[in-house]
């Protein structure tokens, strides 16, 4: 079947009403949807005289009537716009009753939910720009060695390579958020959706993504353990993002804790950046990790050394992918050449 855009049809005899939505509607959805607006009652009959395949029909109650004229057509979802909600109004499952004069942003929120669900070939919606989503984890048994900085720096370089990236902090305190440009937090509704997923879970995820130079999932105000968010919820979140294929890369700040349960989840990632430091203490911690190799995921492993806290120790150039030079300010470290090399490596 030939791919096509999602088909949205809007029918309302009150053009003055439609004018309040029309400009924003077209600006917001014209890239992802074919939008058809009908205000002439006579044209409604002519339009439905031939078989129609519609993903979303937004229609006023006068034009809808009893809806019998739609039986011969394929309509995925119907928004029936009414002046007031009546207790005696009964509709089929595919019909959602909405107040006609609801705020525009609330109507668009409902449209967004439909478009997120209509994403299979059978629906006729083109799977536009679907990504082969790859996951890169950043881990170290060493606290304070720059894992979060590596995540942010790598995301910036991947964006320079025209990759769509999402940053995701998985450690208990979501420490990567200190590098985010705002103090906005994820809503508690997201936590509930991760624990009890439903059809709206992905929509809720998208509503909790911050967008700056690169995109990032908003951190919770509380720690993950205090909200009863475990590795199971994080794994389900990552799986959902991979399945939706809206990002080229998801970059995980794994933190310093690596249990066998978390390790099993990490076996699904594509690449692991293992971060160490050039000092004796860090080397001892790394050696302890290497004594339990089953903890490390079975994927491409990129060993990088941060020289910020160096005590003069030198690592064999054959054993590491590259080093991060010491910088006076963390903003300068974001442009270290090693991050561009890593970006090229993970995009191979």
Short mmCIF file of C-alpha atoms in Angstrom, two decimals:
data_model
loop_
_atom_site.label_atom_id
_atom_site.label_comp_id
_atom_site.label_asym_id
_atom_site.label_seq_id
_atom_site.Cartn_x
_atom_site.Cartn_y
_atom_site.Cartn_z
CA UNK A 1 0.00 0.00 0.00
CA UNK A 2 1.28 3.47 -0.90
CA UNK A 3 2.23 5.57 2.12
CA UNK A 4 0.18 8.69 2.78
CA UNK A 5 -0.28 11.29 5.46
CA UNK A 6 -2.85 10.97 8.21
CA UNK A 7 -6.22 12.18 6.86
CA UNK A 8 -8.05 14.72 9.04
CA UNK A 9 -11.46 16.00 7.93
CA UNK A 10 -13.17 18.90 9.72
CA UNK A 11 -16.86 19.59 9.07
CA UNK A 12 -18.67 22.57 10.58
CA UNK A 13 -21.20 24.95 9.07
CA UNK A 14 -19.98 27.85 11.23
CA UNK A 15 -16.94 29.19 9.39
CA UNK A 16 -16.45 31.99 11.92
CA UNK A 17 -15.98 29.29 14.56
CA UNK A 18 -13.47 27.40 12.42
CA UNK A 19 -11.46 30.54 11.81
CA UNK A 20 -10.44 30.54 15.49
CA UNK A 21 -8.67 27.19 14.94
CA UNK A 22 -7.80 27.13 11.25
CA UNK A 23 -4.45 28.95 11.16
CA UNK A 24 -2.98 27.17 14.19
CA UNK A 25 -4.38 23.82 13.06
CA UNK A 26 -2.73 24.05 9.65
CA UNK A 27 0.55 25.32 11.08
CA UNK A 28 0.67 22.55 13.66
CA UNK A 29 -0.43 19.55 11.59
CA UNK A 30 0.05 20.27 7.89
CA UNK A 31 3.43 18.50 7.82
CA UNK A 32 2.11 15.26 9.31
CA UNK A 33 -1.49 15.28 8.10
CA UNK A 34 -3.69 15.98 5.10
CA UNK A 35 -6.31 18.42 6.41
CA UNK A 36 -9.67 18.98 4.71
CA UNK A 37 -12.12 21.61 5.97
CA UNK A 38 -15.77 21.54 4.82
CA UNK A 39 -18.30 24.25 5.72
CA UNK A 40 -20.87 23.86 2.90
CA UNK A 41 -23.68 21.40 3.87
CA UNK A 42 -24.26 20.64 0.20
CA UNK A 43 -20.65 19.62 -0.29
CA UNK A 44 -20.85 17.22 2.66
CA UNK A 45 -23.34 15.08 0.71
CA UNK A 46 -21.20 15.23 -2.42
CA UNK A 47 -18.02 14.40 -0.48
CA UNK A 48 -19.50 11.30 1.13
CA UNK A 49 -21.10 10.10 -2.11
CA UNK A 50 -17.86 8.18 -2.72
CA UNK A 51 -16.01 5.94 -0.27
CA UNK A 52 -13.76 7.87 2.11
CA UNK A 53 -10.87 6.71 4.34
CA UNK A 54 -10.51 9.14 7.24
CA UNK A 55 -8.22 8.81 10.25
CA UNK A 56 -9.84 11.61 12.29
CA UNK A 57 -13.19 13.29 11.63
CA UNK A 58 -13.99 16.45 13.61
CA UNK A 59 -17.65 17.26 13.04
CA UNK A 60 -20.33 19.50 14.57
CA UNK A 61 -23.52 17.90 15.88
CA UNK A 62 -25.77 19.46 13.22
CA UNK A 63 -23.73 17.95 10.41
CA UNK A 64 -23.35 14.63 12.23
CA UNK A 65 -27.06 14.01 12.86
CA UNK A 66 -27.44 10.32 13.70
CA UNK A 67 -24.16 9.49 11.96
CA UNK A 68 -25.73 6.84 9.74
CA UNK A 69 -24.20 8.35 6.59
CA UNK A 70 -20.75 7.35 7.88
CA UNK A 71 -21.46 3.62 7.92
CA UNK A 72 -20.26 3.17 4.34
CA UNK A 73 -16.94 4.83 5.06
CA UNK A 74 -13.75 4.01 6.97
CA UNK A 75 -13.35 6.43 9.87
CA UNK A 76 -10.80 5.75 12.59
CA UNK A 77 -11.90 8.29 15.22
CA UNK A 78 -14.68 10.87 15.40
CA UNK A 79 -14.67 14.02 17.52
CA UNK A 80 -18.32 15.09 17.86
CA UNK A 81 -18.31 18.78 18.78
CA UNK A 82 -21.40 19.67 20.84
CA UNK A 83 -22.59 22.92 22.39
CA UNK A 84 -23.31 21.18 25.69
CA UNK A 85 -22.86 17.71 27.12
CA UNK A 86 -26.20 15.93 27.48
CA UNK A 87 -26.82 12.86 29.60
CA UNK A 88 -29.06 11.32 26.94
CA UNK A 89 -26.35 11.49 24.26
CA UNK A 90 -25.11 8.00 23.35
CA UNK A 91 -22.45 7.31 20.74
CA UNK A 92 -20.41 4.46 19.27
CA UNK A 93 -16.99 3.65 20.72
CA UNK A 94 -15.13 5.47 17.94
CA UNK A 95 -16.98 8.71 18.77
CA UNK A 96 -15.54 11.05 21.40
CA UNK A 97 -17.86 13.87 22.48
CA UNK A 98 -16.13 17.22 23.05
CA UNK A 99 -17.41 20.68 23.88
CA UNK A 100 -17.40 22.78 20.73
CA UNK A 101 -16.05 25.90 22.42
CA UNK A 102 -13.29 24.23 24.40
CA UNK A 103 -9.90 26.04 24.44
CA UNK A 104 -7.85 25.46 21.29
CA UNK A 105 -4.94 23.92 23.19
CA UNK A 106 -7.25 21.30 24.71
CA UNK A 107 -8.61 20.36 21.30
CA UNK A 108 -5.09 20.05 19.87
CA UNK A 109 -4.15 17.89 22.84
CA UNK A 110 -6.94 15.49 21.87
CA UNK A 111 -5.79 15.53 18.24
CA UNK A 112 -2.22 14.76 19.36
CA UNK A 113 -3.41 11.69 21.22
CA UNK A 114 -5.17 10.35 18.16
CA UNK A 115 -2.19 10.95 15.89
CA UNK A 116 0.11 9.13 18.32
CA UNK A 117 -2.13 6.06 18.24
CA UNK A 118 -2.65 6.04 14.49
CA UNK A 119 0.85 4.88 13.61
CA UNK A 120 0.50 1.48 11.99
CA UNK A 121 0.52 0.73 8.25
CA UNK A 122 -3.03 -0.65 8.50
CA UNK A 123 -4.27 2.75 9.56
CA UNK A 124 -3.04 4.34 6.37
CA UNK A 125 -0.85 6.79 8.27
CA UNK A 126 2.56 7.12 6.71
CA UNK A 127 5.26 6.07 9.14
CA UNK A 128 7.09 9.30 8.53
CA UNK A 129 10.77 9.57 9.35
CA UNK A 130 10.81 6.48 11.52
CA UNK A 131 14.22 5.97 13.10
CA UNK A 132 16.32 2.91 13.66
CA UNK A 133 16.65 3.94 17.29
CA UNK A 134 19.97 3.07 18.91
CA UNK A 135 20.71 3.21 22.62
CA UNK A 136 24.04 4.32 24.09
CA UNK A 137 24.67 3.84 27.80
CA UNK A 138 27.28 5.76 29.81
CA UNK A 139 28.50 4.01 32.95
CA UNK A 140 31.31 4.09 35.48
CA UNK A 141 31.80 2.58 38.94
CA UNK A 142 33.54 5.85 39.83
CA UNK A 143 31.44 8.65 41.25
CA UNK A 144 31.97 12.19 40.03
CA UNK A 145 34.03 11.21 37.00
CA UNK A 146 31.93 13.05 34.42
CA UNK A 147 29.33 10.54 33.21
CA UNK A 148 26.60 13.14 32.87
CA UNK A 149 28.92 15.52 31.06
CA UNK A 150 29.84 12.75 28.61
CA UNK A 151 26.13 12.16 27.90
CA UNK A 152 25.46 15.83 27.18
CA UNK A 153 28.62 16.30 25.11
CA UNK A 154 27.94 13.21 23.01
CA UNK A 155 24.35 14.32 22.41
CA UNK A 156 25.58 17.68 21.10
CA UNK A 157 28.02 16.03 18.70
CA UNK A 158 25.39 13.58 17.45
CA UNK A 159 23.09 16.50 16.73
CA UNK A 160 25.88 18.02 14.62
CA UNK A 161 25.71 14.79 12.61
CA UNK A 162 21.98 15.40 12.02
CA UNK A 163 20.90 12.80 14.57
CA UNK A 164 17.78 13.28 16.69
CA UNK A 165 18.81 12.56 20.28
CA UNK A 166 17.04 12.11 23.61
CA UNK A 167 18.90 12.27 26.93
CA UNK A 168 17.60 10.01 29.68
CA UNK A 169 18.92 10.05 33.25
CA UNK A 170 18.53 6.60 34.85
CA UNK A 171 20.48 7.05 38.09
CA UNK A 172 18.47 7.47 41.32
CA UNK A 173 18.94 11.26 41.62
CA UNK A 174 18.94 11.89 37.84
CA UNK A 175 22.11 13.91 38.30
CA UNK A 176 22.40 14.75 34.59
CA UNK A 177 19.64 17.32 35.14
CA UNK A 178 22.22 19.78 36.53
CA UNK A 179 23.23 20.35 32.91
CA UNK A 180 19.69 21.03 31.71
CA UNK A 181 18.83 24.66 30.90
CA UNK A 182 15.70 24.85 33.10
CA UNK A 183 14.45 23.67 36.48
CA UNK A 184 11.16 22.29 35.14
CA UNK A 185 10.29 18.84 36.48
CA UNK A 186 8.32 15.93 35.07
CA UNK A 187 4.76 15.62 36.30
CA UNK A 188 3.84 12.86 38.71
CA UNK A 189 1.40 11.60 36.07
CA UNK A 190 4.42 10.34 34.12
CA UNK A 191 5.50 8.20 37.08
CA UNK A 192 2.04 6.64 37.25
CA UNK A 193 2.00 5.97 33.51
CA UNK A 194 5.37 4.21 33.74
CA UNK A 195 4.08 1.99 36.55
CA UNK A 196 0.72 1.33 34.86
CA UNK A 197 1.16 1.79 31.09
CA UNK A 198 -1.87 2.41 28.89
CA UNK A 199 -2.67 3.93 25.49
CA UNK A 200 -1.75 7.41 26.72
CA UNK A 201 1.68 6.51 28.12
CA UNK A 202 3.69 7.61 25.10
CA UNK A 203 1.71 10.82 24.81
CA UNK A 204 2.53 11.54 28.47
CA UNK A 205 6.21 10.83 27.81
CA UNK A 206 6.24 13.35 24.96
CA UNK A 207 4.59 15.98 27.14
CA UNK A 208 7.48 15.60 29.60
CA UNK A 209 10.33 16.09 27.15
CA UNK A 210 12.32 19.30 27.42
CA UNK A 211 13.67 20.75 24.21
CA UNK A 212 16.77 22.88 24.01
CA UNK A 213 19.92 22.26 22.00
CA UNK A 214 19.09 18.58 22.45
CA UNK A 215 15.96 16.94 23.85
CA UNK A 216 15.85 15.42 27.32
CA UNK A 217 13.28 13.70 29.50
CA UNK A 218 12.41 16.07 32.31
CA UNK A 219 13.72 14.88 35.69
CA UNK A 220 11.40 14.19 38.58
CA UNK A 221 11.56 16.55 41.54
CA UNK A 222 12.05 13.57 43.85
CA UNK A 223 14.53 10.72 43.53
CA UNK A 224 13.46 7.69 41.52
CA UNK A 225 13.48 5.30 44.54
CA UNK A 226 11.27 7.66 46.54
CA UNK A 227 8.71 7.48 43.72
CA UNK A 228 8.98 3.68 43.51
CA UNK A 229 10.42 3.88 40.01
CA UNK A 230 12.66 0.85 39.57
CA UNK A 231 14.74 -0.53 36.72
CA UNK A 232 11.55 -2.21 35.46
CA UNK A 233 9.86 1.14 34.82
CA UNK A 234 13.02 2.54 33.25
CA UNK A 235 13.35 -0.52 31.02
CA UNK A 236 9.70 -0.17 29.96
CA UNK A 237 10.29 3.53 29.21
CA UNK A 238 13.30 2.74 27.03
CA UNK A 239 11.44 -0.04 25.24
CA UNK A 240 8.54 2.31 24.48
CA UNK A 241 10.90 4.93 23.06
CA UNK A 242 12.65 2.35 20.91
CA UNK A 243 9.39 0.94 19.58
CA UNK A 244 8.08 4.38 18.62
CA UNK A 245 11.24 5.07 16.60
CA UNK A 246 11.03 8.85 16.90
CA UNK A 247 14.69 9.29 17.91
CA UNK A 248 17.93 8.22 16.23
CA UNK A 249 19.70 7.88 19.58
CA UNK A 250 18.73 7.55 23.23
CA UNK A 251 21.64 8.29 25.57
CA UNK A 252 21.39 6.83 29.06
CA UNK A 253 23.20 8.10 32.13
CA UNK A 254 23.31 4.81 34.00
CA UNK A 255 25.07 6.14 37.09
CA UNK A 256 27.42 4.10 39.28
CA UNK A 257 25.14 1.23 40.36
CA UNK A 258 25.18 -1.84 38.14
CA UNK A 259 23.20 -4.81 39.48
CA UNK A 260 22.65 -8.05 37.59
CA UNK A 261 19.05 -6.99 36.91
CA UNK A 262 20.15 -3.69 35.41
CA UNK A 263 22.87 -5.49 33.48
CA UNK A 264 20.30 -7.78 31.86
CA UNK A 265 18.32 -4.74 30.73
CA UNK A 266 21.49 -3.19 29.34
CA UNK A 267 22.04 -6.18 27.09
CA UNK A 268 19.50 -4.48 24.82
CA UNK A 269 21.66 -1.38 24.28
CA UNK A 270 23.85 -0.91 21.23
CA UNK A 271 26.95 0.70 22.76
CA UNK A 272 28.37 1.27 26.24
CA UNK A 273 30.74 4.09 27.07
CA UNK A 274 32.76 2.93 30.08
CA UNK A 275 34.31 5.94 31.80
CA UNK A 276 37.38 5.80 34.03
CA UNK A 277 39.91 8.27 35.46
CA UNK A 278 43.69 8.37 35.36
CA UNK A 279 44.35 7.84 39.05
CA UNK A 280 45.09 4.90 41.33
CA UNK A 281 41.74 4.90 43.16
CA UNK A 282 39.76 4.91 39.94
CA UNK A 283 41.91 2.12 38.56
CA UNK A 284 41.21 -0.04 41.61
CA UNK A 285 37.46 0.48 41.23
CA UNK A 286 37.64 -0.37 37.55
CA UNK A 287 39.65 -3.53 38.21
CA UNK A 288 37.03 -4.65 40.72
CA UNK A 289 34.34 -4.22 38.06
CA UNK A 290 36.38 -6.19 35.53
CA UNK A 291 36.57 -9.11 37.98
CA UNK A 292 32.82 -9.53 37.38
CA UNK A 293 32.63 -9.23 33.58
CA UNK A 294 29.11 -10.69 33.49
CA UNK A 295 27.86 -7.35 34.81
CA UNK A 296 28.89 -5.58 31.62
CA UNK A 297 26.42 -5.75 28.73
CA UNK A 298 27.27 -7.74 25.63
CA UNK A 299 27.65 -4.85 23.22
CA UNK A 300 30.28 -2.54 21.76
CA UNK A 301 32.25 -1.11 24.69
CA UNK A 302 34.10 2.20 24.38
CA UNK A 303 36.59 2.85 27.21
CA UNK A 304 37.26 6.55 27.79
CA UNK A 305 39.51 8.11 30.44
CA UNK A 306 38.83 11.48 32.05
CA UNK A 307 42.11 13.17 33.04
CA UNK A 308 40.44 15.83 35.19
CA UNK A 309 41.41 14.13 38.47
CA UNK A 310 44.67 12.62 37.27
CA UNK A 311 47.42 11.78 39.75
CA UNK A 312 49.93 11.25 36.96
CA UNK A 313 48.87 7.70 36.21
CA UNK A 314 49.04 6.74 32.54
CA UNK A 315 46.85 4.20 30.77
CA UNK A 316 47.97 2.23 27.76
CA UNK A 317 46.81 3.91 24.56
CA UNK A 318 45.98 0.46 23.21
CA UNK A 319 43.49 -0.17 26.03
CA UNK A 320 41.40 3.01 25.74
CA UNK A 321 39.45 4.66 22.94
CA UNK A 322 40.43 8.16 23.97
CA UNK A 323 40.85 10.65 26.80
CA UNK A 324 39.09 13.79 27.99
CA UNK A 325 41.65 16.50 28.68
CA UNK A 326 41.37 18.54 31.91
CA UNK A 327 39.50 21.84 31.52
CA UNK A 328 38.99 24.76 33.87
CA UNK A 329 35.28 25.00 33.03
CA UNK A 330 32.91 22.17 32.19
CA UNK A 331 31.48 24.11 29.24
CA UNK A 332 34.89 23.90 27.58
CA UNK A 333 35.01 20.13 28.11
CA UNK A 334 31.86 19.70 26.01
CA UNK A 335 33.92 20.43 22.91
CA UNK A 336 36.74 17.97 23.59
CA UNK A 337 37.61 16.22 20.28
CA UNK A 338 37.05 12.77 21.79
CA UNK A 339 33.28 13.29 21.77
CA UNK A 340 33.20 13.80 18.02
CA UNK A 341 35.21 10.59 17.62
CA UNK A 342 32.73 8.73 19.84
CA UNK A 343 29.81 10.15 17.84
CA UNK A 344 31.36 8.88 14.62
CA UNK A 345 31.98 5.50 16.26
CA UNK A 346 28.40 4.92 17.47
CA UNK A 347 26.91 6.01 14.14
CA UNK A 348 28.92 3.46 12.14
#
